């Protein structure tokens, strides 16, 4: 028998569920404990932010919201590895990555609170990132197109897209990694495999043992990563970004994690998954293991934890207040960004909408 | 007999037809254990098994294309797009194959499939969850576009759609999924496709609409009645093929026509009806045709969404304008 090609998928992990280091070759960034504390702090602020969002929804102050509970290592790992000049094309729950890149919690609240201005990120580098993409997987192609632009212009920048396990079934995802392989594009496609696509379990999405191996068919570097281990996520991201930046091509990363919350606040996961599964997943969640590791190294303690939590609470309270104080846009806002300049025909409709407003008041 | 909502009527029709016809299968995202995100397929997988109620991988092209294949093999698939705003990837399979197969093969292969989707706005949903794009499908030859506006019509029209030998796009107005209940006997009686339903008689003005706007039109008719104006309300129900005779008959009687829909105005399906009125009823008209529609803008996020939608007040005003004109 002659073999045409052979492949394998590496699984990357540094910290196990208890926070025990399972390998000695810590990457450079992880030897800088101050930096690791920064990452932990952002993971925690992401979690505090997320809890606030759900509470806002529950009290009727926010529309449907997609929680990121359990994804903190995956998301912060992605965001922290990227350089400012890179571009992120997220789906809809990667707040940890976005907060790192300057998206403000109030902007997230505005988007889910029914106000388009939440997409108009005020701070760099988020300002040159894509906005949330609700039509599943479509953003992957925008990242591929961005990567093509970087290649054409000879810029040392990388486009990163995130996509769910469910989304990795969609043609848009395959198309994105396919052109990235064919054109050697600086694309890093990150599959955040949280085991569920609303009520549909991972095994319904694909008969393949890993989702990472989809990248092999596209000719990309492909790896599966413990998505609850921030060191592993960050390391895999740094390597993928470096390869892409130096012209060595794109990557597919599968971050294995778990969606600890409901799909969104409109969902009730108890309808389709057992309590035991969720309990088991809590034992592997990303914050606890990093905390154990940092505490063992003497870099973190309960006092610091409480102090930082309090700071996060204050920060989020400010953000919530800023959101709640934001006045609804005037009716004209639905017309004003349709074209660069308002066409005469649309201007007449805008006038009509405005006159109805005046009549109503 | 139990009173049921529009969404329960959808479930009831699916369950009835699956129980009576083994070739009927349901497929889509989250249609199985979860029973659909709106619960339209609630309980069906438990009753009919995982193969006849199939959770698919997350890919609308897959769902629509597999649906075409199933139908070509003599199955009667009912595919679900989770929201109408996510139906775009299905359009290639619907336009290029489902609607075209009969013509392409001179009738040798046909596609008796139903593509269901929750449609329209008004439930405070996130981006892309509130679209109304029926006009895009109305322009595809060989395709039926059906929108029920009551529990009874949801039941009867869905049964008819599943039994129809050609593909049907079945848009369910989610704003009125649970708005009210009515008695809908589970007797397997279909309602006719390709006909408009006259929901209320009136001699002064014809209100033509479909989907969730039936509610506002009936409210407008009530308001107009208080001022002594008789409004006839027509639920188009099947946009294509259009039963224009029912509309023409009404306009012949009233001489006035107001068309109401939540989709954008330009090239919306109201434009087709207005054109037909101009072609076939011009000399009956006592006033210009009025359209009360969404604006030509992207469905706004929920803070502004109701301002984009035709309100009862706008319909009443438009009707009065037609009366003032003559
Ligand atoms: C094209 C499209 N189809 C359907 C939906 C509805 N929908 C929203 S999220 C979701 C599941 C996504 O699962 P996954 O890709 O695993 O991402 P996760 O939500 O788990 O992060 C579905 C079906 C959508 N947003 N877009
Ligand atoms: Mg998922």
XYZ file of C-alpha atoms and ligand atoms in Angstrom:
714
model
C 0.000 0.000 0.000
C 1.304 3.437 -0.794
C 0.186 6.382 1.306
C -0.673 9.625 -0.465
C -0.662 11.763 2.650
C -0.767 11.376 6.413
C -2.094 13.720 9.066
C -2.430 14.055 12.764
C -3.957 16.617 15.077
C -1.980 17.783 18.091
C -3.836 18.512 21.333
C -2.318 21.371 23.310
C -2.663 21.820 27.067
C -0.461 23.344 29.781
C -2.798 23.497 32.755
C -5.162 20.690 33.630
C -8.543 21.208 35.239
C -6.971 21.509 38.716
C -4.423 24.041 37.570
C -1.573 21.543 37.599
C 1.035 22.253 34.974
C 1.163 19.245 32.645
C 4.289 20.311 30.769
C 7.446 22.194 31.670
C 8.098 24.177 28.525
C 6.074 27.218 29.539
C 5.930 29.814 26.760
C 7.698 33.116 27.454
C 4.515 35.105 28.125
C 3.468 32.603 30.774
C 6.752 33.069 32.643
C 5.806 36.696 33.134
C 3.520 36.350 36.144
C 2.437 39.986 36.073
C 1.143 39.400 32.595
C -0.629 36.199 33.631
C -2.305 38.134 36.429
C -3.457 40.685 33.856
C -5.022 37.900 31.821
C -6.715 36.472 34.883
C -8.061 39.880 35.781
C -9.536 40.375 32.340
C -11.096 36.932 32.464
C -12.694 37.906 35.729
C -13.931 41.260 34.472
C -15.405 39.436 31.495
C -17.270 37.150 33.865
C -18.510 40.022 35.999
C -19.570 41.857 32.844
C -21.416 38.766 31.635
C -23.323 38.300 34.881
C -24.348 41.969 34.778
C -25.613 41.549 31.222
C -27.773 38.579 32.138
C -29.115 40.476 35.156
C -29.929 43.457 32.942
C -31.855 41.196 30.604
C -33.702 39.527 33.448
C -34.867 42.890 34.740
C -36.137 43.973 31.340
C -33.385 46.470 30.592
C -31.709 44.497 27.818
C -32.989 42.430 24.912
C -31.927 38.875 24.224
C -28.290 38.403 25.281
C -25.797 35.644 24.458
C -23.752 34.824 27.540
C -20.044 33.950 27.353
C -19.923 32.094 30.674
C -17.205 29.445 30.458
C -15.515 30.917 27.389
C -13.264 33.373 29.236
C -9.953 31.624 28.539
C -10.794 31.077 24.893
C -11.891 34.641 24.306
C -9.221 36.438 26.326
C -6.612 34.122 24.845
C -7.632 35.179 21.348
C -7.820 38.892 22.097
C -4.591 39.107 24.052
C -2.495 37.347 21.411
C -3.555 39.650 18.605
C -1.682 42.814 17.749
C -3.556 46.082 17.500
C -3.102 46.189 13.710
C -4.726 42.763 13.274
C -8.416 42.485 12.565
C -11.026 40.509 14.460
C -14.207 39.217 12.826
C -16.203 37.829 15.760
C -19.549 36.115 15.865
C -21.631 37.335 18.803
C -20.334 36.171 22.189
C -16.577 36.767 22.169
C -16.709 39.656 24.622
C -13.477 38.640 26.359
C -11.557 39.133 23.112
C -13.408 42.313 22.327
C -12.948 43.927 25.742
C -9.218 43.332 25.307
C -9.388 45.173 22.008
C -11.236 48.146 23.414
C -14.912 47.351 22.955
C -16.698 48.937 25.914
C -19.313 47.036 27.895
C -21.775 49.854 27.245
C -21.414 49.158 23.531
C -22.272 45.513 24.043
C -25.311 46.562 26.071
C -26.403 48.974 23.376
C -26.224 46.339 20.656
C -28.244 43.777 22.595
C -30.375 46.629 23.872
C -31.637 47.357 20.371
C -29.431 50.345 19.488
C -27.148 50.207 16.420
C -24.703 52.640 17.982
C -23.345 49.741 19.995
C -21.609 48.625 16.795
C -19.796 51.921 16.399
C -16.874 50.970 18.642
C -15.278 54.170 19.856
C -11.844 52.865 20.848
C -8.961 51.430 18.861
C -8.088 48.772 17.949
C -11.700 47.584 18.187
C -12.642 50.499 15.973
C -11.137 48.749 12.957
C -12.555 45.337 13.874
C -15.762 43.975 12.405
C -19.014 44.275 14.318
C -20.938 41.269 15.626
C -22.094 38.903 12.925
C -25.325 37.129 13.714
C -25.789 35.223 10.422
C -23.700 32.236 11.382
C -20.252 31.830 9.800
C -20.613 34.715 7.348
C -17.864 36.618 9.179
C -15.286 33.941 8.318
C -15.303 35.079 4.715
C -14.910 38.705 5.766
C -11.784 37.690 7.642
C -10.545 35.816 4.556
C -11.208 38.906 2.438
C -9.400 41.098 4.947
C -6.475 38.691 4.879
C -6.444 38.909 1.091
C -6.333 42.702 1.333
C -3.343 42.461 3.685
C -1.612 40.137 1.264
C -2.292 42.351 -1.754
C -0.985 45.415 0.073
C 1.951 43.596 1.609
C 0.908 44.455 5.165
C 2.107 42.309 8.036
C -1.335 41.968 9.542
C -3.498 38.981 10.335
C -7.253 38.515 10.141
C -8.821 36.415 12.875
C -12.322 35.001 12.760
C -14.134 33.136 15.484
C -16.812 30.586 14.792
C -18.794 28.061 16.817
C -18.791 24.287 16.547
C -22.171 24.631 14.863
C -20.955 27.362 12.580
C -18.079 25.204 11.395
C -20.709 23.184 9.472
C -21.593 26.107 7.273
C -20.280 26.542 3.761
C -19.010 30.024 4.596
C -16.529 28.554 7.065
C -15.297 25.973 4.568
C -15.039 28.630 1.876
C -12.985 30.886 4.107
C -10.415 28.297 5.109
C -10.316 26.947 1.578
C -9.331 30.224 -0.045
C -6.921 30.875 2.829
C -5.137 27.635 1.991
C -5.246 28.158 -1.758
C -3.950 31.743 -1.531
C -1.709 31.337 1.506
C -3.638 34.037 3.343
C -2.820 35.393 6.797
C -6.019 34.010 8.313
C -6.481 32.445 11.723
C -9.845 30.708 11.943
C -10.710 29.879 15.524
C -13.432 27.345 16.183
C -14.758 27.866 19.684
C -16.146 24.405 20.259
C -18.424 24.803 23.259
C -20.136 21.461 22.524
C -23.528 22.964 21.709
C -25.196 24.902 18.921
C -28.287 25.972 20.806
C -29.806 22.507 21.460
C -27.760 20.611 18.883
C -24.818 18.671 20.314
C -21.388 18.618 18.702
C -21.798 15.080 17.334
C -24.710 16.169 15.127
C -22.487 18.721 13.405
C -19.842 16.392 12.054
C -18.741 12.774 11.960
C -15.109 13.870 12.211
C -13.381 13.166 15.549
C -12.014 16.720 15.703
C -13.241 19.948 14.159
C -9.628 21.075 13.822
C -9.037 18.533 11.080
C -11.318 20.477 8.763
C -8.331 22.781 8.385
C -6.223 19.931 7.043
C -8.543 19.548 4.075
C -7.954 23.238 3.387
C -4.186 22.914 3.628
C -3.932 24.920 6.830
C -1.992 24.286 10.003
C -4.516 22.720 12.349
C -4.488 22.084 16.084
C -6.893 21.237 18.887
C -6.448 23.182 22.097
C -7.801 22.957 25.620
C -9.981 26.032 25.331
C -10.274 26.339 29.113
C -6.509 26.679 29.500
C -5.534 30.243 28.744
C -1.866 29.369 28.412
C -2.618 26.829 25.701
C -5.024 29.131 23.877
C -2.648 32.048 23.992
C 0.305 29.931 22.865
C -1.599 28.382 19.948
C -2.837 31.824 18.939
C 0.635 33.404 19.144
C 2.104 30.656 16.990
C -0.704 30.869 14.446
C -0.459 34.652 14.277
C 3.324 34.495 13.858
C 3.063 31.954 11.028
C 0.413 34.036 9.283
C 2.341 37.291 9.754
C 5.534 35.819 8.346
C 3.849 34.463 5.232
C 3.734 30.838 6.333
C -0.014 30.595 5.927
C -3.207 30.299 7.841
C -4.384 28.102 10.676
C -7.447 26.484 12.093
C -7.569 26.305 15.885
C -10.228 24.264 17.639
C -10.632 25.517 21.203
C -12.412 22.852 23.210
C -14.542 24.463 25.872
C -18.091 24.361 27.195
C -21.068 26.707 27.116
C -21.909 26.819 30.816
C -24.968 29.030 30.346
C -28.032 28.907 28.163
C -27.466 29.632 24.471
C -28.999 33.054 25.018
C -31.356 34.490 27.581
C -34.178 33.324 25.266
C -33.067 29.713 25.652
C -33.570 27.152 28.405
C -30.798 24.551 28.166
C -32.500 22.273 30.696
C -34.790 21.244 27.852
C -32.029 19.393 26.070
C -29.023 18.658 28.286
C -28.541 16.924 31.597
C -27.464 18.505 34.852
C -24.572 16.079 35.289
C -22.962 17.155 32.035
C -23.036 20.774 33.127
C -21.719 19.897 36.575
C -18.813 18.025 35.028
C -18.099 20.971 32.777
C -17.967 23.311 35.776
C -15.128 21.182 37.144
C -13.125 22.023 34.018
C -14.000 25.700 33.778
C -11.194 28.123 32.960
C -11.001 30.548 35.913
C -10.464 28.119 38.731
C -7.451 26.356 37.247
C -5.652 29.593 36.431
C -6.368 30.909 39.900
C -4.945 27.768 41.524
C -1.849 28.054 39.409
C -1.371 31.764 40.173
C -2.004 31.254 43.889
C 0.506 28.385 43.967
C 3.057 30.710 42.367
C 2.309 33.342 44.975
C 1.076 35.782 42.338
C -2.535 35.952 43.510
C -4.567 35.635 46.693
C -8.094 36.046 48.033
C -7.535 39.618 49.065
C -6.472 40.611 45.571
C -9.376 38.663 44.188
C -11.916 40.502 46.329
C -10.359 43.867 45.547
C -10.385 43.224 41.816
C -13.953 41.937 41.904
C -15.011 45.136 43.613
C -13.222 47.174 40.964
C -14.965 45.189 38.231
C -18.315 45.776 39.895
C -17.701 49.517 39.942
C -16.531 49.485 36.339
C -19.592 47.584 35.168
C -21.930 49.763 37.218
C -20.515 52.789 35.402
C -20.995 51.048 32.086
C -24.542 50.032 32.910
C -25.360 53.580 33.941
C -23.860 54.978 30.766
C -26.005 52.542 28.804
C -29.188 53.279 30.708
C -28.649 57.009 30.306
C -28.317 56.715 26.531
C -31.382 58.161 24.816
C -33.030 56.160 22.059
C -32.036 57.328 18.596
C -34.437 59.592 16.718
C -36.577 57.878 14.085
C -34.416 59.441 11.378
C -31.511 57.223 12.459
C -32.994 54.302 10.559
C -32.578 56.240 7.303
C -29.333 58.090 7.796
C -26.857 55.251 7.307
C -28.577 53.544 4.388
C -26.395 55.306 1.794
C -23.432 57.692 1.892
C -25.871 60.406 0.898
C -29.590 60.227 1.452
C -31.295 59.763 -1.940
C -34.239 62.073 -2.636
C -36.750 59.226 -2.704
C -35.655 57.989 0.686
C -35.565 61.529 2.042
C -39.309 61.724 1.380
C -39.871 58.592 3.454
C -37.669 60.055 6.164
C -39.793 63.216 6.178
C -42.915 61.099 6.478
C -41.492 59.175 9.445
C -40.510 62.459 11.080
C -43.954 63.984 10.560
C -45.562 60.925 12.147
C -43.260 61.427 15.135
C -44.358 65.038 15.522
C -47.966 63.978 15.277
C -47.475 61.332 17.956
C -46.063 63.895 20.391
C -62.245 21.285 21.836
C -59.075 23.017 22.854
C -58.333 26.556 21.849
C -54.911 26.897 20.278
C -52.498 29.604 19.195
C -51.082 30.081 15.716
C -47.864 28.299 16.620
C -49.769 25.427 18.197
C -51.764 25.167 14.989
C -48.499 24.764 13.082
C -47.499 21.938 15.415
C -50.940 20.363 15.140
C -50.812 20.391 11.337
C -47.315 18.894 11.268
C -48.305 16.159 13.735
C -51.484 15.361 11.832
C -49.767 15.033 8.506
C -46.831 13.050 9.895
C -49.257 10.615 11.503
C -51.194 10.172 8.267
C -48.386 10.250 5.723
C -45.133 8.396 6.370
C -43.331 10.358 3.702
C -43.576 13.599 5.669
C -40.320 14.473 7.437
C -39.284 17.583 9.343
C -35.730 18.896 9.267
C -33.861 21.943 10.480
C -31.798 23.397 13.307
C -33.054 22.616 16.833
C -36.286 21.051 15.558
C -35.688 17.802 17.496
C -35.355 17.571 21.268
C -35.760 21.320 21.632
C -38.891 21.379 19.489
C -37.698 24.438 17.563
C -36.711 27.744 19.105
C -40.372 28.806 18.980
C -41.610 25.265 19.825
C -43.271 24.769 16.434
C -42.026 21.168 16.327
C -42.554 20.501 20.024
C -43.028 16.816 20.810
C -42.690 15.669 17.204
C -39.336 13.931 17.593
C -40.598 12.007 20.620
C -43.590 10.895 18.536
C -42.002 10.219 15.170
C -38.354 9.503 15.910
C -35.007 11.070 15.159
C -35.022 10.286 11.454
C -38.369 11.826 10.646
C -37.642 14.845 12.816
C -34.032 15.531 12.027
C -31.714 18.019 13.683
C -29.371 19.022 10.885
C -25.870 20.441 10.988
C -25.939 24.224 11.125
C -26.043 25.054 7.433
C -29.069 26.414 5.621
C -27.698 25.393 2.233
C -27.511 21.835 3.541
C -31.067 21.976 4.864
C -32.540 23.343 1.633
C -30.505 21.176 -0.714
C -31.171 17.990 1.245
C -34.832 18.966 1.212
C -34.775 19.108 -2.582
C -33.139 15.673 -2.674
C -35.650 14.195 -0.246
C -38.565 15.577 -2.221
C -37.141 14.361 -5.516
C -37.136 10.873 -4.005
C -40.816 11.036 -3.165
C -40.560 12.223 0.427
C -42.502 15.237 1.638
C -39.950 17.279 3.562
C -40.890 20.243 5.713
C -37.705 22.223 6.202
C -37.348 24.952 8.775
C -35.280 28.099 8.527
C -34.912 29.146 12.160
C -35.722 32.735 11.250
C -36.619 34.220 7.902
C -33.541 36.430 8.215
C -31.370 33.313 7.904
C -33.084 31.962 4.794
C -30.773 33.638 2.279
C -28.425 30.644 1.917
C -31.504 28.556 1.099
C -32.482 30.788 -1.783
C -30.142 29.222 -4.298
C -31.602 25.775 -3.672
C -35.143 27.149 -3.661
C -34.830 29.287 -6.788
C -32.439 27.168 -8.851
C -33.783 23.746 -7.945
C -36.916 23.439 -5.810
C -38.954 25.876 -7.879
C -37.349 24.928 -11.183
C -37.084 21.162 -11.147
C -40.503 20.467 -12.654
C -39.860 22.839 -15.520
C -36.293 21.673 -16.066
C -37.263 18.018 -16.322
C -40.562 18.594 -18.121
C -42.343 17.201 -15.068
C -40.181 14.119 -14.645
C -38.825 15.208 -11.247
C -40.841 17.368 -8.860
C -40.173 18.937 -5.464
C -43.194 18.751 -3.146
C -41.389 20.472 -0.291
C -42.314 23.083 2.280
C -39.838 25.660 3.551
C -41.166 27.123 6.817
C -39.784 30.167 8.571
C -40.842 32.457 11.409
C -41.293 35.784 9.644
C -41.515 39.481 10.419
C -40.725 41.752 13.320
C -42.258 43.036 16.481
C -40.911 40.697 19.150
C -37.891 42.721 20.342
C -35.509 40.227 18.782
C -31.813 40.732 17.979
C -30.428 41.739 14.577
C -31.553 39.589 11.596
C -34.423 38.051 13.578
C -37.169 40.400 12.343
C -37.020 40.449 8.565
C -39.972 40.414 6.154
C -38.803 39.369 2.699
C -41.807 37.658 1.146
C -41.439 39.773 -2.007
C -38.046 38.204 -2.774
C -39.701 34.810 -3.016
C -42.811 36.078 -4.803
C -40.564 36.852 -7.755
C -39.494 33.213 -8.162
C -41.583 31.333 -10.745
C -42.886 27.919 -9.748
C -42.925 28.733 -6.057
C -45.898 29.300 -3.793
C -45.545 31.939 -1.094
C -48.020 31.460 1.732
C -48.525 33.511 4.916
C -51.164 32.441 7.442
C -52.626 35.072 9.741
C -54.721 33.064 12.212
C -54.510 29.708 13.993
C -57.161 28.186 11.708
C -55.487 29.417 8.560
C -52.073 28.270 9.844
C -53.453 24.757 10.307
C -55.401 24.551 7.073
C -52.845 26.232 4.856
C -49.899 24.268 6.227
C -51.728 21.002 5.540
C -52.429 22.227 2.024
C -48.804 23.282 1.584
C -47.479 19.872 2.612
C -49.929 18.112 0.287
C -49.254 20.434 -2.608
C -47.222 18.824 -5.403
C -45.011 21.927 -5.752
C -42.663 23.756 -3.399
C -44.171 26.189 -0.921
C -42.479 28.832 1.170
C -44.543 29.133 4.340
C -43.891 32.275 6.367
C -45.273 32.341 9.884
C -45.840 35.796 11.388
C -44.070 35.355 14.694
C -45.504 38.557 16.171
C -48.894 36.831 16.320
C -47.627 33.315 17.114
C -49.236 33.534 20.544
C -51.464 36.549 20.165
C -54.766 34.789 20.569
C -56.310 31.321 20.597
C -59.157 29.897 18.618
C -60.734 26.526 18.135
C -59.040 24.583 15.386
C -60.417 21.079 14.965
C -57.665 18.558 14.280
C -59.623 17.043 11.417
C -56.982 17.147 8.696
C -59.105 19.566 6.645
C -56.889 21.723 4.480
C -57.777 25.226 3.383
C -57.396 26.146 -0.262
C -54.131 27.658 -1.453
C -54.174 30.357 -4.123
C -57.176 32.162 -2.714
C -57.536 35.358 -0.720
C -59.694 35.361 2.395
C -62.160 38.187 2.845
C -62.102 38.678 6.591
C -64.532 41.546 6.796
C -67.033 43.043 4.389
C -67.237 46.741 3.718
C -68.382 48.985 0.943
C -66.167 52.048 1.124
C -62.533 51.000 1.023
C -60.573 47.782 0.512
C -57.683 47.024 2.867
C -55.381 44.387 1.348
C -52.771 42.748 3.545
C -51.206 39.512 4.792
C -49.383 38.087 7.790
C -49.265 39.970 11.079
C -50.626 43.185 9.538
C -54.043 41.554 9.354
C -54.292 42.541 13.007
C -53.691 46.238 12.355
C -56.007 46.211 9.337
C -58.861 44.714 11.347
C -58.241 47.306 14.063
C -58.255 50.026 11.414
C -61.522 48.675 10.041
C -63.026 48.892 13.536
C -61.831 52.465 13.913
C -63.188 53.402 10.489
C -66.523 51.747 11.266
C -66.896 54.046 14.242
C -66.827 56.909 11.784
C -69.320 55.223 9.519
C -66.747 54.047 6.983
C -67.050 50.464 5.770
C -63.657 48.821 5.235
C -63.343 45.452 3.556
C -60.320 43.505 4.825
C -58.652 40.985 2.538
C -55.984 38.571 3.768
C -54.073 37.630 0.619
C -52.686 34.478 2.347
C -51.135 33.046 -0.841
C -49.103 35.824 -2.468
C -48.150 33.737 -5.467
C -49.980 32.470 -7.401
C -52.155 35.510 -6.675
C -55.924 35.352 -6.490
C -56.395 38.793 -7.961
C -60.077 38.190 -8.739
C -61.043 38.522 -5.089
C -59.159 41.815 -4.814
C -60.584 43.116 -8.094
C -64.122 42.267 -7.050
C -63.673 44.200 -3.828
C -62.078 47.226 -5.493
C -64.865 47.202 -8.049
C -67.282 47.544 -5.149
C -65.397 50.076 -3.013
C -63.417 52.048 -5.584
C -60.637 52.476 -3.049
C -57.646 50.344 -2.225
C -55.102 50.527 0.594
C -52.329 47.932 0.593
C -50.530 47.235 3.852
C -47.300 45.307 4.453
C -44.313 45.530 6.762
C -41.658 44.813 4.132
C -39.962 47.809 2.505
C -42.144 49.739 0.081
C -40.070 49.701 -3.075
C -40.628 46.481 -5.024
C -42.540 45.051 -2.068
C -45.432 42.774 -2.951
C -47.783 45.729 -2.564
C -46.257 47.120 -5.739
C -47.479 44.065 -7.641
C -50.994 44.423 -6.313
C -51.033 48.164 -7.031
C -49.884 47.485 -10.572
C -52.604 44.901 -11.083
C -55.197 47.314 -9.720
C -53.927 49.926 -12.171
C -54.047 47.437 -15.036
C -57.383 45.862 -14.305
C -59.392 48.194 -12.081
C -58.371 51.699 -13.109
C -61.874 52.760 -14.083
C -63.290 51.472 -10.787
C -60.959 53.649 -8.757
C -62.306 56.740 -7.015
C -58.932 57.583 -5.481
C -55.266 56.771 -6.001
C -54.126 53.444 -4.536
C -52.427 53.903 -1.160
C -49.612 51.786 0.225
C -48.834 51.687 3.938
C -45.568 49.803 4.276
C -42.219 49.615 5.934
C -39.712 52.209 4.800
C -36.911 51.350 2.385
C -34.464 50.754 5.228
C -32.842 47.803 6.949
C -35.012 46.428 9.706
C -33.857 48.545 12.646
C -32.825 47.005 15.939
C -35.700 46.732 18.334
C -35.731 50.216 19.834
C -37.024 51.613 16.564
C -38.587 48.570 14.966
C -42.217 49.457 15.633
C -41.671 52.839 13.993
C -40.743 51.026 10.802
C -43.932 48.996 10.862
C -47.339 50.118 9.565
C -49.432 51.223 12.517
C -53.196 51.154 12.809
C -53.193 54.957 12.789
C -51.282 55.097 9.495
C -53.738 52.656 7.914
C -56.736 54.635 9.120
C -55.229 57.835 7.750
C -54.505 56.279 4.388
C -58.046 54.947 4.156
C -59.428 58.384 4.972
C -57.224 59.965 2.311
C -58.803 57.703 -0.276
C -62.230 58.813 0.927
C -61.272 62.468 0.907
C -60.121 62.152 -2.689
C -63.625 61.522 -3.954
C -27.341 31.451 9.280
C -27.920 31.313 10.632
N -28.726 30.277 10.901
C -29.268 30.141 12.123
C -29.013 31.051 13.099
C -29.644 30.891 14.475
N -28.621 30.555 15.437
C -28.043 31.498 16.206
S -26.839 30.885 17.128
C -27.064 29.318 16.561
C -26.204 28.212 17.053
C -24.766 28.524 16.905
O -23.995 27.528 17.457
P -22.421 27.563 17.407
O -21.989 27.884 16.008
O -21.900 26.331 17.997
O -22.035 28.839 18.262
P -22.358 29.110 19.813
O -23.666 29.813 19.848
O -22.374 27.817 20.511
O -21.281 30.012 20.279
C -28.103 29.304 15.642
C -28.600 28.101 14.965
C -28.179 32.123 12.766
N -27.858 33.069 13.665
N -27.634 32.231 11.541
Mg -21.356 26.072 19.994
